[in-house]
GROMACS .gro file of N, CA and C in nm:
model
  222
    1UNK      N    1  -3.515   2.722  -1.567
    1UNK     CA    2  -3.430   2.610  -1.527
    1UNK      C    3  -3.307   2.606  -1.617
    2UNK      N    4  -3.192   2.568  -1.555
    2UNK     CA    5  -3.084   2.567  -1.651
    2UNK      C    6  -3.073   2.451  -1.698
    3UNK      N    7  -3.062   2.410  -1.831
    3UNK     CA    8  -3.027   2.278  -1.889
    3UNK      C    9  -2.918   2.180  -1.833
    4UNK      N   10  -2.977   2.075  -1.822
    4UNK     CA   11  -2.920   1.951  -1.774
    4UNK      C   12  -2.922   1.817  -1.844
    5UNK      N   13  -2.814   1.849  -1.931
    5UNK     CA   14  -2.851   1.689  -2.039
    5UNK      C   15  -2.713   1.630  -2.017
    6UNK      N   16  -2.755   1.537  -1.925
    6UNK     CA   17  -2.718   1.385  -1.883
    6UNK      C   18  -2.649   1.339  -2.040
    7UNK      N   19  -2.685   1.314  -2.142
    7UNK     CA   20  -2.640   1.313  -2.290
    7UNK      C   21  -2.707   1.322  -2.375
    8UNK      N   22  -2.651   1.265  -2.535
    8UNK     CA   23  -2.743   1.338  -2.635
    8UNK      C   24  -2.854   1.313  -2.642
    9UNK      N   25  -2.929   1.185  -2.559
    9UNK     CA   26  -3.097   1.185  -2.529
    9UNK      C   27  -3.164   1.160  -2.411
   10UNK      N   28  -3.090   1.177  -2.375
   10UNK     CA   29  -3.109   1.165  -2.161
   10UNK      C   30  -3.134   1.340  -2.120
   11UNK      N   31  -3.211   1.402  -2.091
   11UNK     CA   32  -3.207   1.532  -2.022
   11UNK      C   33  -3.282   1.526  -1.923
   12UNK      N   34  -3.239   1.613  -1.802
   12UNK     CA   35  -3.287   1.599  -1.673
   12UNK      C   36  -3.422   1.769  -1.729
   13UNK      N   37  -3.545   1.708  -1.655
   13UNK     CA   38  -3.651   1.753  -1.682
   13UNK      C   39  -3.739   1.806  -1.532
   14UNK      N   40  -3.664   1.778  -1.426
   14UNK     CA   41  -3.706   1.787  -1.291
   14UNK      C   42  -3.727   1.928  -1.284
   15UNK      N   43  -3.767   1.959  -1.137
   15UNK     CA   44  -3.793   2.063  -1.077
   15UNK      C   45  -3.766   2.145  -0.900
   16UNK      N   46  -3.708   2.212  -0.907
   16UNK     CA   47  -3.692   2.206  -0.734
   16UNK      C   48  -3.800   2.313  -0.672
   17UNK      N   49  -3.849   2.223  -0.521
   17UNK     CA   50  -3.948   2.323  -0.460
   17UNK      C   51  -3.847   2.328  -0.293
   18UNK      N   52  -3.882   2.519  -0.328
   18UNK     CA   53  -3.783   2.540  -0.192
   18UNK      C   54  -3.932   2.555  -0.092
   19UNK      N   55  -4.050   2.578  -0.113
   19UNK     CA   56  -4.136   2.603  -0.034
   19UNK      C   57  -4.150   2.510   0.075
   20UNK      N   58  -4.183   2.365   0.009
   20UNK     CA   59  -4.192   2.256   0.068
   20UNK      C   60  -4.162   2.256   0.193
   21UNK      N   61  -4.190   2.188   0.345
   21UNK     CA   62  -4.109   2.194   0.468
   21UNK      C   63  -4.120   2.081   0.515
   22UNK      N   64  -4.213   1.995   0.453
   22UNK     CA   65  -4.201   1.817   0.458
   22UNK      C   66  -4.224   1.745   0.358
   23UNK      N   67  -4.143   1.663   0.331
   23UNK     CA   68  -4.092   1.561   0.266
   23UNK      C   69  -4.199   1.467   0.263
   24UNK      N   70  -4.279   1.400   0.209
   24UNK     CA   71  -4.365   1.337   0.228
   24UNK      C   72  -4.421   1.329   0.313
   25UNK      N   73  -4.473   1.439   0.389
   25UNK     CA   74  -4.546   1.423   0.528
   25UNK      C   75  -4.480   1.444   0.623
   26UNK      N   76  -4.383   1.417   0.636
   26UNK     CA   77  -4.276   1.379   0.771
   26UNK      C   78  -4.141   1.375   0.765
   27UNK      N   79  -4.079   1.428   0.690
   27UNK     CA   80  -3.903   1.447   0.671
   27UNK      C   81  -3.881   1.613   0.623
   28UNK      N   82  -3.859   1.674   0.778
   28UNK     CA   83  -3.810   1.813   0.762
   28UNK      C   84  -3.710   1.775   0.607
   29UNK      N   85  -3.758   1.931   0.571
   29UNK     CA   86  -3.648   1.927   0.447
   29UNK      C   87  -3.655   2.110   0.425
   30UNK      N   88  -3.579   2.152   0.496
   30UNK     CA   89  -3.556   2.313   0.543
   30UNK      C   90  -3.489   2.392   0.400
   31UNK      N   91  -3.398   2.298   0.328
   31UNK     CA   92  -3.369   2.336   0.188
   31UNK      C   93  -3.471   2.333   0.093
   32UNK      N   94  -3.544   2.239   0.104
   32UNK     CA   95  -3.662   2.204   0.014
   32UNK      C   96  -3.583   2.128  -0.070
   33UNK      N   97  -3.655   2.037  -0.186
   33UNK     CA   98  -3.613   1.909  -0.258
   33UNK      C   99  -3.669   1.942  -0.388
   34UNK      N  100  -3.560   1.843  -0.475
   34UNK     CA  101  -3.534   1.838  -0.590
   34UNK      C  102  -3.634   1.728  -0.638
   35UNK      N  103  -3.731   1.755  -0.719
   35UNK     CA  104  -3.826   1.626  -0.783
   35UNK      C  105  -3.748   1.565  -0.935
   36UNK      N  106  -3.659   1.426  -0.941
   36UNK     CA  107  -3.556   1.422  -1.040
   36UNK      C  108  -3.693   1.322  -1.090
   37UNK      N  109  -3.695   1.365  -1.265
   37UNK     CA  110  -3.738   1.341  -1.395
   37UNK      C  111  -3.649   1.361  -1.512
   38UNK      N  112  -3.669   1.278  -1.593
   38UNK     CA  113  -3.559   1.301  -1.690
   38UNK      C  114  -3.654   1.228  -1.846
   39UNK      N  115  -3.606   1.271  -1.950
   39UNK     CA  116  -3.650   1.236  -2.051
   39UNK      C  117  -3.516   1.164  -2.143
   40UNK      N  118  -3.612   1.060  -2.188
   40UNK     CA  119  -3.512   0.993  -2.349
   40UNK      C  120  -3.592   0.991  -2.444
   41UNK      N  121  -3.525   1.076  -2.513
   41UNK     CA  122  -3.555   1.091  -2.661
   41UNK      C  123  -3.477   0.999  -2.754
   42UNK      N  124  -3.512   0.900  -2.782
   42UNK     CA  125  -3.520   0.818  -2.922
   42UNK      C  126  -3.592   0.781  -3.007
   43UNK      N  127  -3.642   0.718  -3.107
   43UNK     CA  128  -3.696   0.690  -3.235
   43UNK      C  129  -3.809   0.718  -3.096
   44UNK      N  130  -3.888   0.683  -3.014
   44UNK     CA  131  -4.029   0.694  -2.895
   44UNK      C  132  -3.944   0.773  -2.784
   45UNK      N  133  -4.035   0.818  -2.719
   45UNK     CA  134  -3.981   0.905  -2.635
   45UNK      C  135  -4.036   0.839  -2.460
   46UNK      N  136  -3.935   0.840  -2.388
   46UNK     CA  137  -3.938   0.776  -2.250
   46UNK      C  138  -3.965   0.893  -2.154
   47UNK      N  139  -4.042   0.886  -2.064
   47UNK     CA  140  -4.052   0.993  -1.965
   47UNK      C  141  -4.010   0.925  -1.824
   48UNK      N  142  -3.892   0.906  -1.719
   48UNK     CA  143  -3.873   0.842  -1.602
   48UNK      C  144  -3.918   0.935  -1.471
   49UNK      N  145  -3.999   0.945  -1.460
   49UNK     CA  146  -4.109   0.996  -1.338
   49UNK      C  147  -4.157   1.072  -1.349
   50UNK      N  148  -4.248   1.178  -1.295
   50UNK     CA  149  -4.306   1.282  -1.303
   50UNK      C  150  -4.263   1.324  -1.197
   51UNK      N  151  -4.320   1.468  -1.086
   51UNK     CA  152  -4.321   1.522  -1.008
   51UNK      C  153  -4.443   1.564  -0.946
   52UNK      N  154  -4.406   1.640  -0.813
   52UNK     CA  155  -4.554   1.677  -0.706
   52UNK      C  156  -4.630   1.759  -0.783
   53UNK      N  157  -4.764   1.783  -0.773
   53UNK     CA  158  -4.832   1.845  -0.817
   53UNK      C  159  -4.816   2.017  -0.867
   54UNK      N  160  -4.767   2.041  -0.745
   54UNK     CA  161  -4.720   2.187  -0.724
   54UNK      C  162  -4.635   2.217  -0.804
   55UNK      N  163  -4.584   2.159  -0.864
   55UNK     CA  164  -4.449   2.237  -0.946
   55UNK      C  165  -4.500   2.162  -1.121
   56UNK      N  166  -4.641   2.101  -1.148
   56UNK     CA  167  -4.642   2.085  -1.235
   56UNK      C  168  -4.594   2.187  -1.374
   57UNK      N  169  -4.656   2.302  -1.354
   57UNK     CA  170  -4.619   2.421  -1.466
   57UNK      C  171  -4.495   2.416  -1.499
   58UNK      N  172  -4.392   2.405  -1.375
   58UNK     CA  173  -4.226   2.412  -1.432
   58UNK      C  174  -4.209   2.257  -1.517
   59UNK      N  175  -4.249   2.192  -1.447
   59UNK     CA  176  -4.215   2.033  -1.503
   59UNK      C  177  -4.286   2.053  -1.688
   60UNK      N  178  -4.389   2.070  -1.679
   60UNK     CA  179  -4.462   2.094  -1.862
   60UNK      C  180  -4.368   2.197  -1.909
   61UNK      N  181  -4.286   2.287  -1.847
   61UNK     CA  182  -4.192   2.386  -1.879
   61UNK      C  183  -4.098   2.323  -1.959
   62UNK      N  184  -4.048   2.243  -1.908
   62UNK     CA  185  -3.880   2.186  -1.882
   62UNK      C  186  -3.944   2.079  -2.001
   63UNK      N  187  -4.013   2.008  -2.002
   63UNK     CA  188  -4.035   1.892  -2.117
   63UNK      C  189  -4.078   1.978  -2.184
   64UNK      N  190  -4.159   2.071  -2.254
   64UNK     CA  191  -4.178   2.113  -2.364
   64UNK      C  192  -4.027   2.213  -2.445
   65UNK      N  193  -3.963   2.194  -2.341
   65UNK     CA  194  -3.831   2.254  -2.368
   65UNK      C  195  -3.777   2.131  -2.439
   66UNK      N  196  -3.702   2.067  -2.361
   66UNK     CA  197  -3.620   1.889  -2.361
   66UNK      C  198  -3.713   1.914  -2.502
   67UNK      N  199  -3.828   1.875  -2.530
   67UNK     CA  200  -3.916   1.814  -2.674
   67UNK      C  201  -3.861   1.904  -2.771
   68UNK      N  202  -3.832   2.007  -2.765
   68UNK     CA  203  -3.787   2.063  -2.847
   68UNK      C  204  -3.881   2.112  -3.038
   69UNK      N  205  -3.996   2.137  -3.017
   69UNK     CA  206  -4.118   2.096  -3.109
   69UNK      C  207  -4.135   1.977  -3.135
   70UNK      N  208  -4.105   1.889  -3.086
   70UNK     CA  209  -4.144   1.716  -3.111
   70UNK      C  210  -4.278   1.683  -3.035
   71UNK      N  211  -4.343   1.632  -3.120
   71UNK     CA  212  -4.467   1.602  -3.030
   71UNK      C  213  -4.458   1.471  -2.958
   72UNK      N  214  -4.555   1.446  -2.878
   72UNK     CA  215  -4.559   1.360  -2.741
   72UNK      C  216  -4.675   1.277  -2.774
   73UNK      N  217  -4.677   1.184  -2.803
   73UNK     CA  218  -4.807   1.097  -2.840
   73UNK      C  219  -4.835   1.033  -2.656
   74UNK      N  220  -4.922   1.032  -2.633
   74UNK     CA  221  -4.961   0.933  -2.494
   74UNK      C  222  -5.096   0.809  -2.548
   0.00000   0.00000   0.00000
């Protein structure tokens, strides 16, 4: 994935699936769709959505990237 930082603690963390051919069930989507997640990193760290199952591996990709060796308390 190519880096996408929104700014110095906002980075986009998403993933795109071209496989996909419906949209939640029922919305052709012939390009396939973008699952938007993004991380803020400050003194705690914010995660704003996750993504579909299927593309989990890229998504743990992309945040263990964004984290940058920082660990993730849950």
């Amino acid at each position: 994935m190519k880096d996408i930082i929104i700014s110095d603690d906002i980075i986009y963390i998403g993933a795109d699936d071209k496989d996909i051919e419906l949209f939640e069930n029922q919305y052709n989507v012939p390009n396939g769709v973008a699952y938007n997640s993004y991380i803020i990193i400050d003194k705690k760290i914010a995660i704003m959505d996750t993504i579909d199952k299927r593309r989990t591996n890229q998504w743990l990709e992309n945040l263990d990237k964004a984290l940058n060796g920082r660990n993730l308390i849950i």
